[in-house]
JSON list of C-alpha atoms and ligand atoms in Angstrom, two decimals:
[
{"chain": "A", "resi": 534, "resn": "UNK", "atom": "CA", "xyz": [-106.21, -107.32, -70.78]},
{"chain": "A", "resi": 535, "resn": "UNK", "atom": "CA", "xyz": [-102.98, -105.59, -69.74]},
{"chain": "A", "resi": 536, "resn": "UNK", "atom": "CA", "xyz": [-103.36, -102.98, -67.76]},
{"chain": "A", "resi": 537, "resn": "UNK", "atom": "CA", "xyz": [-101.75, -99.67, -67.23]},
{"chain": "A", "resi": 538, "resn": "UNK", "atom": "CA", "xyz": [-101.12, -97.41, -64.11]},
{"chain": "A", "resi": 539, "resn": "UNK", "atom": "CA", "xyz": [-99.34, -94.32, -63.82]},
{"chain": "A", "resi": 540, "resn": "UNK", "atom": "CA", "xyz": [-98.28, -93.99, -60.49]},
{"chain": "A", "resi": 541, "resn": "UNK", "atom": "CA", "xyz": [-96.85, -90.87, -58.93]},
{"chain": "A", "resi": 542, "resn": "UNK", "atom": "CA", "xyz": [-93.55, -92.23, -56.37]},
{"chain": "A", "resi": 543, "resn": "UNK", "atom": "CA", "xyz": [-91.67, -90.04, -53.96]},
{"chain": "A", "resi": 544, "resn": "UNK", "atom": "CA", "xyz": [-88.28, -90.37, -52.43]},
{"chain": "A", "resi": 545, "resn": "UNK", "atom": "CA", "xyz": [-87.68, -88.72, -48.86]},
{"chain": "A", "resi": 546, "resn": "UNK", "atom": "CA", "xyz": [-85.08, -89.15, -46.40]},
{"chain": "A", "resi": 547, "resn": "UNK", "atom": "CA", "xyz": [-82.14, -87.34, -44.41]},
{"chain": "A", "resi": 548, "resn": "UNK", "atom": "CA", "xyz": [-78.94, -86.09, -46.97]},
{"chain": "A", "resi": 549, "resn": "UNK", "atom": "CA", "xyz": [-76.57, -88.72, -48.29]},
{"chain": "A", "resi": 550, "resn": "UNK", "atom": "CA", "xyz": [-79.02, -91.96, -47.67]},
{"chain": "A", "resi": 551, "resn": "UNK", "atom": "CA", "xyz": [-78.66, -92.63, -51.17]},
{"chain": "A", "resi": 552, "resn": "UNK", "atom": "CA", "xyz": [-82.01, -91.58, -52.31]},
{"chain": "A", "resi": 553, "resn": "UNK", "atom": "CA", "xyz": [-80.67, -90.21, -56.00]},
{"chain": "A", "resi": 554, "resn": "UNK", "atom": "CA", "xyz": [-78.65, -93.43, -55.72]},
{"chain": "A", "resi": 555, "resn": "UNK", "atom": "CA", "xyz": [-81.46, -95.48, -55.48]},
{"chain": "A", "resi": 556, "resn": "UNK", "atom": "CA", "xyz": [-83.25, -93.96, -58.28]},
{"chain": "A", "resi": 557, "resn": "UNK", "atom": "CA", "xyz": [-79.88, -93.78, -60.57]},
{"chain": "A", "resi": 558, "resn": "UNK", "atom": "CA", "xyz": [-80.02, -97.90, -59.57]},
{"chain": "A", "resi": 559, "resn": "UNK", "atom": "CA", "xyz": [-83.33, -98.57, -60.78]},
{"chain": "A", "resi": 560, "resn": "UNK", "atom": "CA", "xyz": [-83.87, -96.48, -63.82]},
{"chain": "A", "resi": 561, "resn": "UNK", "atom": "CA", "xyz": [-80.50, -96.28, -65.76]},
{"chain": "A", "resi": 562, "resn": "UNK", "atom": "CA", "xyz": [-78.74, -99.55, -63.73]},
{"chain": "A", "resi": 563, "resn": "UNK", "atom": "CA", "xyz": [-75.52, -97.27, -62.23]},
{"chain": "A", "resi": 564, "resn": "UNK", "atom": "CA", "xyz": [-74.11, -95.99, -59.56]},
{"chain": "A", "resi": 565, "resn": "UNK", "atom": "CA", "xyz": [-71.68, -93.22, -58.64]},
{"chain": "A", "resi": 566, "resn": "UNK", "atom": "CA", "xyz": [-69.43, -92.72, -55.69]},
{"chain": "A", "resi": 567, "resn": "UNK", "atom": "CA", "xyz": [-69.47, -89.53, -55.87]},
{"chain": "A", "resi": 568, "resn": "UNK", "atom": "CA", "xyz": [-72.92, -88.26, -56.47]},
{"chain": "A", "resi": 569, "resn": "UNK", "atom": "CA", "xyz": [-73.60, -84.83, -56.19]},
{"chain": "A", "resi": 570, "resn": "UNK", "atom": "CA", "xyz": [-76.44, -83.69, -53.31]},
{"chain": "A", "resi": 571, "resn": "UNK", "atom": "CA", "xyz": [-79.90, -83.01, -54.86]},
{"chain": "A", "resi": 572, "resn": "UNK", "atom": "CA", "xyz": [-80.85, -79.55, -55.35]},
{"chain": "A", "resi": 573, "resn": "UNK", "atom": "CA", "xyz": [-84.34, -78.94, -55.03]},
{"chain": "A", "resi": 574, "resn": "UNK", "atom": "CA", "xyz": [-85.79, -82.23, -56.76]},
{"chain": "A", "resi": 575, "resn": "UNK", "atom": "CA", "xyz": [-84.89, -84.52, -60.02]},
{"chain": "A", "resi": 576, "resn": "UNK", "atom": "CA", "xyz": [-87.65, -86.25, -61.93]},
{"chain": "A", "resi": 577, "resn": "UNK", "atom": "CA", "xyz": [-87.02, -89.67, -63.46]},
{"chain": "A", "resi": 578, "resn": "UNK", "atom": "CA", "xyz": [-89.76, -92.30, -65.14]},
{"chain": "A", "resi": 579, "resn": "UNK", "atom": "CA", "xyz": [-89.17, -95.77, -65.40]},
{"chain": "A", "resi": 580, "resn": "UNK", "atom": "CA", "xyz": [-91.99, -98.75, -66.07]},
{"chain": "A", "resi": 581, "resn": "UNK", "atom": "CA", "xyz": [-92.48, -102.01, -64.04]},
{"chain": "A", "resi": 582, "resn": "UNK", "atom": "CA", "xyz": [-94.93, -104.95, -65.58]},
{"chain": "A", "resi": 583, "resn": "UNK", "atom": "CA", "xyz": [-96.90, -106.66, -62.62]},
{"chain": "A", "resi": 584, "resn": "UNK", "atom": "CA", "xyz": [-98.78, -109.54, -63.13]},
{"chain": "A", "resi": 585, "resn": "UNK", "atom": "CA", "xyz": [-102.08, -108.17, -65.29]},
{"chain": "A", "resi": 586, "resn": "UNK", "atom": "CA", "xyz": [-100.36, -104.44, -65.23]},
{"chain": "A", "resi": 587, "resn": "UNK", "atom": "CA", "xyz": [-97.67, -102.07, -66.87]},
{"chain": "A", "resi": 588, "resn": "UNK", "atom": "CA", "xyz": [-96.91, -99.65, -63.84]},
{"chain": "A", "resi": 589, "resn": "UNK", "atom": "CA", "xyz": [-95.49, -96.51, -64.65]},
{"chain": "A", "resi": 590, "resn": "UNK", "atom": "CA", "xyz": [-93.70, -94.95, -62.48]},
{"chain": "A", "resi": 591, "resn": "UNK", "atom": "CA", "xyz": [-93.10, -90.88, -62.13]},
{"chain": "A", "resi": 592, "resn": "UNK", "atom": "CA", "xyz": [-90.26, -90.51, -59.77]},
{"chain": "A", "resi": 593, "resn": "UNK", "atom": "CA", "xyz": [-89.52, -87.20, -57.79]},
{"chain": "A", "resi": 594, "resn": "UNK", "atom": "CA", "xyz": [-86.20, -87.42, -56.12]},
{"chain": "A", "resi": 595, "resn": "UNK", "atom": "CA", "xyz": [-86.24, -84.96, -53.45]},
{"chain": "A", "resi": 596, "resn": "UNK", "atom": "CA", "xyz": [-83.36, -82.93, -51.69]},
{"chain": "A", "resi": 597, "resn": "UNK", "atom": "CA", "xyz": [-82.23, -83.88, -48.41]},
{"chain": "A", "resi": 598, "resn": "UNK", "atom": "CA", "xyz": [-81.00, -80.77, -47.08]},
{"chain": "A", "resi": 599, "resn": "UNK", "atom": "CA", "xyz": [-83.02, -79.01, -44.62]},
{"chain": "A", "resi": 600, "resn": "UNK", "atom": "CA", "xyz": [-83.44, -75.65, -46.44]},
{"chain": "A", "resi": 601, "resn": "UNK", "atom": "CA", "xyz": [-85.74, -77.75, -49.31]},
{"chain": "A", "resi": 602, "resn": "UNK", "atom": "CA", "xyz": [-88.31, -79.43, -46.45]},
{"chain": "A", "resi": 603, "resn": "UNK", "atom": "CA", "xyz": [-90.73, -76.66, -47.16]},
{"chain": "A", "resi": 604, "resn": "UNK", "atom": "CA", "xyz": [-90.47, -78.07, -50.82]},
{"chain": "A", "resi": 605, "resn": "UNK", "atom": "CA", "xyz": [-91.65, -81.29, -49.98]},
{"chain": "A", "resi": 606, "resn": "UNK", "atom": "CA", "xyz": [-95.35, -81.53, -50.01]},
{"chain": "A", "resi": 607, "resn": "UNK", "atom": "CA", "xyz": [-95.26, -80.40, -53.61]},
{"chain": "A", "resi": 608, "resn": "UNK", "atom": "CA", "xyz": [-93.73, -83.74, -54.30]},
{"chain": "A", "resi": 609, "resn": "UNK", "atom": "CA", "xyz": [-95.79, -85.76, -52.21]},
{"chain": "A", "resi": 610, "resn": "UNK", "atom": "CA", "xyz": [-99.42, -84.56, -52.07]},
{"chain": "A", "resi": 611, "resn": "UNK", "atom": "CA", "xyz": [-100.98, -86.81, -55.16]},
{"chain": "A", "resi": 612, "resn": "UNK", "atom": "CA", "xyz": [-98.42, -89.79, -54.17]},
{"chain": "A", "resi": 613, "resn": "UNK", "atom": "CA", "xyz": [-99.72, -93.26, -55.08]},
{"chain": "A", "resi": 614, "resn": "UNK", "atom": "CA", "xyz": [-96.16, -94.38, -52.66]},
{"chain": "A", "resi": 615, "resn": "UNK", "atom": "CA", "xyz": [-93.50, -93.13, -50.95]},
{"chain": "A", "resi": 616, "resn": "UNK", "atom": "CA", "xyz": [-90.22, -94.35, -50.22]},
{"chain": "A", "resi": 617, "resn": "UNK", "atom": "CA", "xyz": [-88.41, -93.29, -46.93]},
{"chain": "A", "resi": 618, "resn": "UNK", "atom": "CA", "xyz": [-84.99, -94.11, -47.16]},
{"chain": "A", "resi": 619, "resn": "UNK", "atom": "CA", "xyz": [-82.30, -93.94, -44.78]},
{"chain": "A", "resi": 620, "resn": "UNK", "atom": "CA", "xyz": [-78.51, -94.86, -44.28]},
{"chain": "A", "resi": 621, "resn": "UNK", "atom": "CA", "xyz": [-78.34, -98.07, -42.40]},
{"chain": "A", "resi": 622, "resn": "UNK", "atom": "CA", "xyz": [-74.37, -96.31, -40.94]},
{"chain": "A", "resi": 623, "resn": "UNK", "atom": "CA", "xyz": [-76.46, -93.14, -39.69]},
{"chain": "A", "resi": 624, "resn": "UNK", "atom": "CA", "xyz": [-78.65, -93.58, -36.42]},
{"chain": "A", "resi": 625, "resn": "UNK", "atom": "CA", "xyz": [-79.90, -89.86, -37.20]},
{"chain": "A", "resi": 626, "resn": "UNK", "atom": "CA", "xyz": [-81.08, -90.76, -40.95]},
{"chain": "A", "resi": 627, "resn": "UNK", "atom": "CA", "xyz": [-82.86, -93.30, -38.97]},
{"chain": "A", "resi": 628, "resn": "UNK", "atom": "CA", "xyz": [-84.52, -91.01, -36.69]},
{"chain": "A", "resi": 629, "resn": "UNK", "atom": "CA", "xyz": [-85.12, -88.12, -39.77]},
{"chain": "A", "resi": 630, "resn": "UNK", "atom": "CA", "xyz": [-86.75, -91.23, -41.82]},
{"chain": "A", "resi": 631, "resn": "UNK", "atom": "CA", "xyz": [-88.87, -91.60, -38.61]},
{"chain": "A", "resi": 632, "resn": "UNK", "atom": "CA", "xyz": [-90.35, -87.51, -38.97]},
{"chain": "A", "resi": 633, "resn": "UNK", "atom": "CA", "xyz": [-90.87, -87.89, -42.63]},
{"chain": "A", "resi": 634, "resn": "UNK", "atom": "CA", "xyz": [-93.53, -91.04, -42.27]},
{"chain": "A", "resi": 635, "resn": "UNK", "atom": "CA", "xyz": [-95.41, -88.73, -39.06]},
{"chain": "A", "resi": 636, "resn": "UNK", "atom": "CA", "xyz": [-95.38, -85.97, -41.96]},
{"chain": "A", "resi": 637, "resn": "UNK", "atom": "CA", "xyz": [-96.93, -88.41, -44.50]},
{"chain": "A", "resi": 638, "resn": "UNK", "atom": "CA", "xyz": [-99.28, -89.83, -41.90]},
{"chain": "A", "resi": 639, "resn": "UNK", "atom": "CA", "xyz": [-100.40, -86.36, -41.13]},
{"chain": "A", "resi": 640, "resn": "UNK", "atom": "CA", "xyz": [-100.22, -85.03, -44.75]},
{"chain": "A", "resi": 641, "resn": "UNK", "atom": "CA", "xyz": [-100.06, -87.46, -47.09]},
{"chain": "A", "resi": 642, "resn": "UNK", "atom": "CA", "xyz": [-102.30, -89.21, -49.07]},
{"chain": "A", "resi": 643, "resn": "UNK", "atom": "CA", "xyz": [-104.40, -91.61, -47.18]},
{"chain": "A", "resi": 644, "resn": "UNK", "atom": "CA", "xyz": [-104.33, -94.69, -49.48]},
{"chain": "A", "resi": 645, "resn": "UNK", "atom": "CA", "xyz": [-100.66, -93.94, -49.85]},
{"chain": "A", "resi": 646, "resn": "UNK", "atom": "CA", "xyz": [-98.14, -97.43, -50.33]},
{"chain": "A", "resi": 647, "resn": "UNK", "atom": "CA", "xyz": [-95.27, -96.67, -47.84]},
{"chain": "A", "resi": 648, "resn": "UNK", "atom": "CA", "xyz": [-91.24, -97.95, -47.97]},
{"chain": "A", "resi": 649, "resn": "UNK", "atom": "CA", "xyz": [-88.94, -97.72, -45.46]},
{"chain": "A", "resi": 650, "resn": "UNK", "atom": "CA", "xyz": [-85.66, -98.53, -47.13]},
{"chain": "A", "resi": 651, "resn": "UNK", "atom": "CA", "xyz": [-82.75, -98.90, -45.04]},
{"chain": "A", "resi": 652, "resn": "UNK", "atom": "CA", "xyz": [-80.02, -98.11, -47.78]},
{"chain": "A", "resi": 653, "resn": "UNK", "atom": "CA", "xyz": [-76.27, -99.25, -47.82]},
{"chain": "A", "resi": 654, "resn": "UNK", "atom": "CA", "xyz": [-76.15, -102.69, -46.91]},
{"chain": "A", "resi": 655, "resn": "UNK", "atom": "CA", "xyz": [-73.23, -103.21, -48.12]},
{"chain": "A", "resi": 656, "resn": "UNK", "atom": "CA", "xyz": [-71.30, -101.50, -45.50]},
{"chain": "A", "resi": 657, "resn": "UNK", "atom": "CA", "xyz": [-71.53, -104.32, -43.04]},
{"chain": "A", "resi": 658, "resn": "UNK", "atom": "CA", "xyz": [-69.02, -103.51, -40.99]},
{"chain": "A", "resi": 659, "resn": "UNK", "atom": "CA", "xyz": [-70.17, -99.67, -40.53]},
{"chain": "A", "resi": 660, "resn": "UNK", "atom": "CA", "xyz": [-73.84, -100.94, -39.93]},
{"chain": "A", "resi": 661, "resn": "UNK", "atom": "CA", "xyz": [-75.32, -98.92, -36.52]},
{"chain": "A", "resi": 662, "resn": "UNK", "atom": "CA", "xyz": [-79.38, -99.56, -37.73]},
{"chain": "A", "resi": 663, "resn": "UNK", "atom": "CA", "xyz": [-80.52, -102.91, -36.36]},
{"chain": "A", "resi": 664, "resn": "UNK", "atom": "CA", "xyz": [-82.78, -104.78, -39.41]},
{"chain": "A", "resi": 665, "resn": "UNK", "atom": "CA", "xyz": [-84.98, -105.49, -36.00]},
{"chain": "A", "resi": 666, "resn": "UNK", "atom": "CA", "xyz": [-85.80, -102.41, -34.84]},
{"chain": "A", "resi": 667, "resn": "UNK", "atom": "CA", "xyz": [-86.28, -101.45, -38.29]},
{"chain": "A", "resi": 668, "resn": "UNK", "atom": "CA", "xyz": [-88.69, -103.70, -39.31]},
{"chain": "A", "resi": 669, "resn": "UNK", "atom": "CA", "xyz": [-90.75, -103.53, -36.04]},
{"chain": "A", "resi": 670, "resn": "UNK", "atom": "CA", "xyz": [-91.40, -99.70, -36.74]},
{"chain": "A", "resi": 671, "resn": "UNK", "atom": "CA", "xyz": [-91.87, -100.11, -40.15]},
{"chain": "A", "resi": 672, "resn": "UNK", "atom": "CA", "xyz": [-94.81, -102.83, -39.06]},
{"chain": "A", "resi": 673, "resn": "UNK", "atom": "CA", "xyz": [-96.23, -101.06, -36.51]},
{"chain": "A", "resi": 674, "resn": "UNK", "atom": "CA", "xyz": [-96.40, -97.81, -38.92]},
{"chain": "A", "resi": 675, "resn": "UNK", "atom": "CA", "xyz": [-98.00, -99.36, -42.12]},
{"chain": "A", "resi": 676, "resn": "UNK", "atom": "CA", "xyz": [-94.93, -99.83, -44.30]},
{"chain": "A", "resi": 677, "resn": "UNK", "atom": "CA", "xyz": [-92.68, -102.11, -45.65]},
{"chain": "A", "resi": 678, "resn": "UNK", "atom": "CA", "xyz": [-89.50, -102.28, -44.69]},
{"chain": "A", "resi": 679, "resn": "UNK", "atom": "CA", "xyz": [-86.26, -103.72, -47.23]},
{"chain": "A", "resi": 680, "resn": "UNK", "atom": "CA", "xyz": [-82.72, -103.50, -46.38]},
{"chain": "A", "resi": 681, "resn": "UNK", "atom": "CA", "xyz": [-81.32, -102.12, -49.63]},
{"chain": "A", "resi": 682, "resn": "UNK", "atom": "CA", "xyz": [-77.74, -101.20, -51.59]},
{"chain": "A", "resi": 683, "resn": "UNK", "atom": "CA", "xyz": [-77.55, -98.83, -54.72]},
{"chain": "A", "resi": 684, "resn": "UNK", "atom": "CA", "xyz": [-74.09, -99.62, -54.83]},
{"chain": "A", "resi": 685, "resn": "UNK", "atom": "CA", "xyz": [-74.19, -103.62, -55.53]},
{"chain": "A", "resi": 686, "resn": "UNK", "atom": "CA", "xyz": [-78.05, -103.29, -56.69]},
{"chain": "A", "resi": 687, "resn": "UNK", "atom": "CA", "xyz": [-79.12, -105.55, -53.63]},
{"chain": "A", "resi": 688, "resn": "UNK", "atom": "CA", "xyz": [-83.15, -105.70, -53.11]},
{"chain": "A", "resi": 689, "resn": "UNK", "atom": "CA", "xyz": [-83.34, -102.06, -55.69]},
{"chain": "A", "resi": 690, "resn": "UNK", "atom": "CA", "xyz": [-85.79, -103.44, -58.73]},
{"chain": "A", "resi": 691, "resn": "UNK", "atom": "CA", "xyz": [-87.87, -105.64, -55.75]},
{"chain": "A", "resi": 692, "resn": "UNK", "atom": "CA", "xyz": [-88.34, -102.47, -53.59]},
{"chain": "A", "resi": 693, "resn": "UNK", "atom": "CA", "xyz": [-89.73, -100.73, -56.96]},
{"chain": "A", "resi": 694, "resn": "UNK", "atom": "CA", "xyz": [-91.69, -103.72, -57.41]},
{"chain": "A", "resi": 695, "resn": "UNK", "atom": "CA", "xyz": [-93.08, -104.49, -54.18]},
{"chain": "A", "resi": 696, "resn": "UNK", "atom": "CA", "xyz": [-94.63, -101.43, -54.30]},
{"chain": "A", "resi": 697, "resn": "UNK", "atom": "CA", "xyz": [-95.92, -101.75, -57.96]},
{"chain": "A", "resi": 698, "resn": "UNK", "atom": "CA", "xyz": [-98.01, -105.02, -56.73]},
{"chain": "A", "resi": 699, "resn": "UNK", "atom": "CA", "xyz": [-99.43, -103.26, -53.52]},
{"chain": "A", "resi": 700, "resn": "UNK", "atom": "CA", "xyz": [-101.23, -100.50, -55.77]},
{"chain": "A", "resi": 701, "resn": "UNK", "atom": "CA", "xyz": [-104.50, -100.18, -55.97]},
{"chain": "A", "resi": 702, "resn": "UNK", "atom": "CA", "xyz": [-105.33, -101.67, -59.24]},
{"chain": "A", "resi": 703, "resn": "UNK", "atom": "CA", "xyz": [-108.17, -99.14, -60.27]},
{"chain": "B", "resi": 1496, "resn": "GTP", "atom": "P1", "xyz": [-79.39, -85.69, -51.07]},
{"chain": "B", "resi": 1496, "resn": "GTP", "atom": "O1", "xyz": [-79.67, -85.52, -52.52]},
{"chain": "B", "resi": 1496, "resn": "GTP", "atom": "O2", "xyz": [-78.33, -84.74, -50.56]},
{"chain": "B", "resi": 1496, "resn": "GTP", "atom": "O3", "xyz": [-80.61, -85.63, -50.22]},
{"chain": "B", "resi": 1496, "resn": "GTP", "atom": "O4", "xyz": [-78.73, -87.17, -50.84]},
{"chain": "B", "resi": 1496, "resn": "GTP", "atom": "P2", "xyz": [-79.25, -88.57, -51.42]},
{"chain": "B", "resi": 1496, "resn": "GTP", "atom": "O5", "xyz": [-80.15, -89.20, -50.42]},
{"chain": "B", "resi": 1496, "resn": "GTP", "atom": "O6", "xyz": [-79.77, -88.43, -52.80]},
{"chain": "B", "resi": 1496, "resn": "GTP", "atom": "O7", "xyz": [-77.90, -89.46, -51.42]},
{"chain": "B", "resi": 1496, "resn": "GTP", "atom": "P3", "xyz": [-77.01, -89.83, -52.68]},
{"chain": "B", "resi": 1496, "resn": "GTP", "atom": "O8", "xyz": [-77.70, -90.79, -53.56]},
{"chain": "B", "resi": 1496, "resn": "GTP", "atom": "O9", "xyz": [-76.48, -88.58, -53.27]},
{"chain": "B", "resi": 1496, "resn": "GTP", "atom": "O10", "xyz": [-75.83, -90.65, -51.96]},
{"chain": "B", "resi": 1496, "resn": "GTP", "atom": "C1", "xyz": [-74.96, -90.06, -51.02]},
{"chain": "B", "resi": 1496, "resn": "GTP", "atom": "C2", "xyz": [-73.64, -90.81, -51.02]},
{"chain": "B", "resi": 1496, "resn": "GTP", "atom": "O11", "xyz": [-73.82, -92.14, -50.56]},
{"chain": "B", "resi": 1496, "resn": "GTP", "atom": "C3", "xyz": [-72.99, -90.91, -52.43]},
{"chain": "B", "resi": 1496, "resn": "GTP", "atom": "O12", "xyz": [-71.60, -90.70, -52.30]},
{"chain": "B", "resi": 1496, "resn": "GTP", "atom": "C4", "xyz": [-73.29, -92.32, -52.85]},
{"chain": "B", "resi": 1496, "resn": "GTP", "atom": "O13", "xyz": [-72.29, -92.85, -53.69]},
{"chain": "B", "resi": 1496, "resn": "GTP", "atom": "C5", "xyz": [-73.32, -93.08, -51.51]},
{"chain": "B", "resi": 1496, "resn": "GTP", "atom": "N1", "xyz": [-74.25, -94.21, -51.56]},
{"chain": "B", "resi": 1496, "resn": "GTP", "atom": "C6", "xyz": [-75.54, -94.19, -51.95]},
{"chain": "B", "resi": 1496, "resn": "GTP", "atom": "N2", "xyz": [-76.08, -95.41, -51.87]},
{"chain": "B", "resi": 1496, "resn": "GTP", "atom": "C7", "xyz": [-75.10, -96.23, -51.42]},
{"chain": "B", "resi": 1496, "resn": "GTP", "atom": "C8", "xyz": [-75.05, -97.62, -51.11]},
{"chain": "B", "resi": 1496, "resn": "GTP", "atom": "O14", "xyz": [-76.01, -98.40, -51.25]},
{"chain": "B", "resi": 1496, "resn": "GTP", "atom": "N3", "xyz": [-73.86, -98.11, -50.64]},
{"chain": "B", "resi": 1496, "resn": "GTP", "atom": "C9", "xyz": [-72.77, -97.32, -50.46]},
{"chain": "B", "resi": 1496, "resn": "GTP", "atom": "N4", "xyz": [-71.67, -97.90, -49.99]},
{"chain": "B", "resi": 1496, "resn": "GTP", "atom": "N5", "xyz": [-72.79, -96.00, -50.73]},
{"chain": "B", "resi": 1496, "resn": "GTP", "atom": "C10", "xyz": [-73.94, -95.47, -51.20]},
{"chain": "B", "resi": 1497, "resn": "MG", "atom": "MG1", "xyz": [-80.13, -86.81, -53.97]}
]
């Protein structure tokens, strides 16, 4: 039979990676240049079918900004996954994404599927992350690692779904 998962999904990751951007991708198919900077947290839902199962997602799309980090264990204690996403332009996003997976490893859910997206792809030319270095952290850390874009949709819905097929199915 078909089954059905709810699975609670965070979003972390430095100001301006594109994290609402992401989530505006994947559950309503848009994007904005000008999106406005997360206050607090947004909510979204949005349902995947895997294989034997219906996943649903329930999204929390964190704030950025450094005055909500205290916020942030509300959203992720109780995470089934997490995605860390950071702005493949912005070395420091790189190194912030790096402090939010110690924070997970140290207070997250154990059986917890971790993402390290490295977010605006598109901007080639602007591109200071190497996929490399990337990757190797993201494999010596437990996660797994996709170079993303909100704005042209690249590797958005497989990110979302990679991480649908590496839940526990219970
Ligand atoms: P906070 O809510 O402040 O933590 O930021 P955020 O991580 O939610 O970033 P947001 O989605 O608001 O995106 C910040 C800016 O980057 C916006 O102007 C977006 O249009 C832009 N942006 C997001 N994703 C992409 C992308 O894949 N490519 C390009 N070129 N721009 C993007
Ligand atoms: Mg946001």
């Amino acid at each position: 039979g078909n089954k059905s998962i709810n699975a609670k999904l965070v979003l972390l990751g430095d100001v301006g990676a594109g994290k609402s951007s992401l989530v505006l991708r994947f559950v309503k198919g848009q994007f904005v240049e000008f999106q406005e900077s997360t206050i607090g947290a947004a909510f979204f839902s949005q349902t995947v079918a895997v294989n034997d199962a219906t996943v649903k997602f329930e999204i929390w799309d964190t704030a950025g900004q450094e005055r909500y980090h205290s916020l942030a264990p509300m959203y992720y204690r109780g995470a089934a996954a997490a995605i860390i996403v950071y702005d493949v332009t912005n070395q420091a996003s790189f190194d912030r994404a790096k402090k939010w997976v110690e924070e997970l490893k140290a207070q997250g859910n154990l059986n917890m599927v971790m993402a390290l997206a490295g977010n605006k792809s598109d901007l080639l030319d602007a591109k200071k992350v190497v996929s490399e270095d990337a990757q190797t952290y993201a494999q010596a850390n437990g996660l797994f690692f996709m170079e993303t874009s909100a704005k042209t949709a690249t590797n958005v819905n497989d990110l979302f779904y990679e991480i649908a097929k590496r839940l526990p199915r219970l």
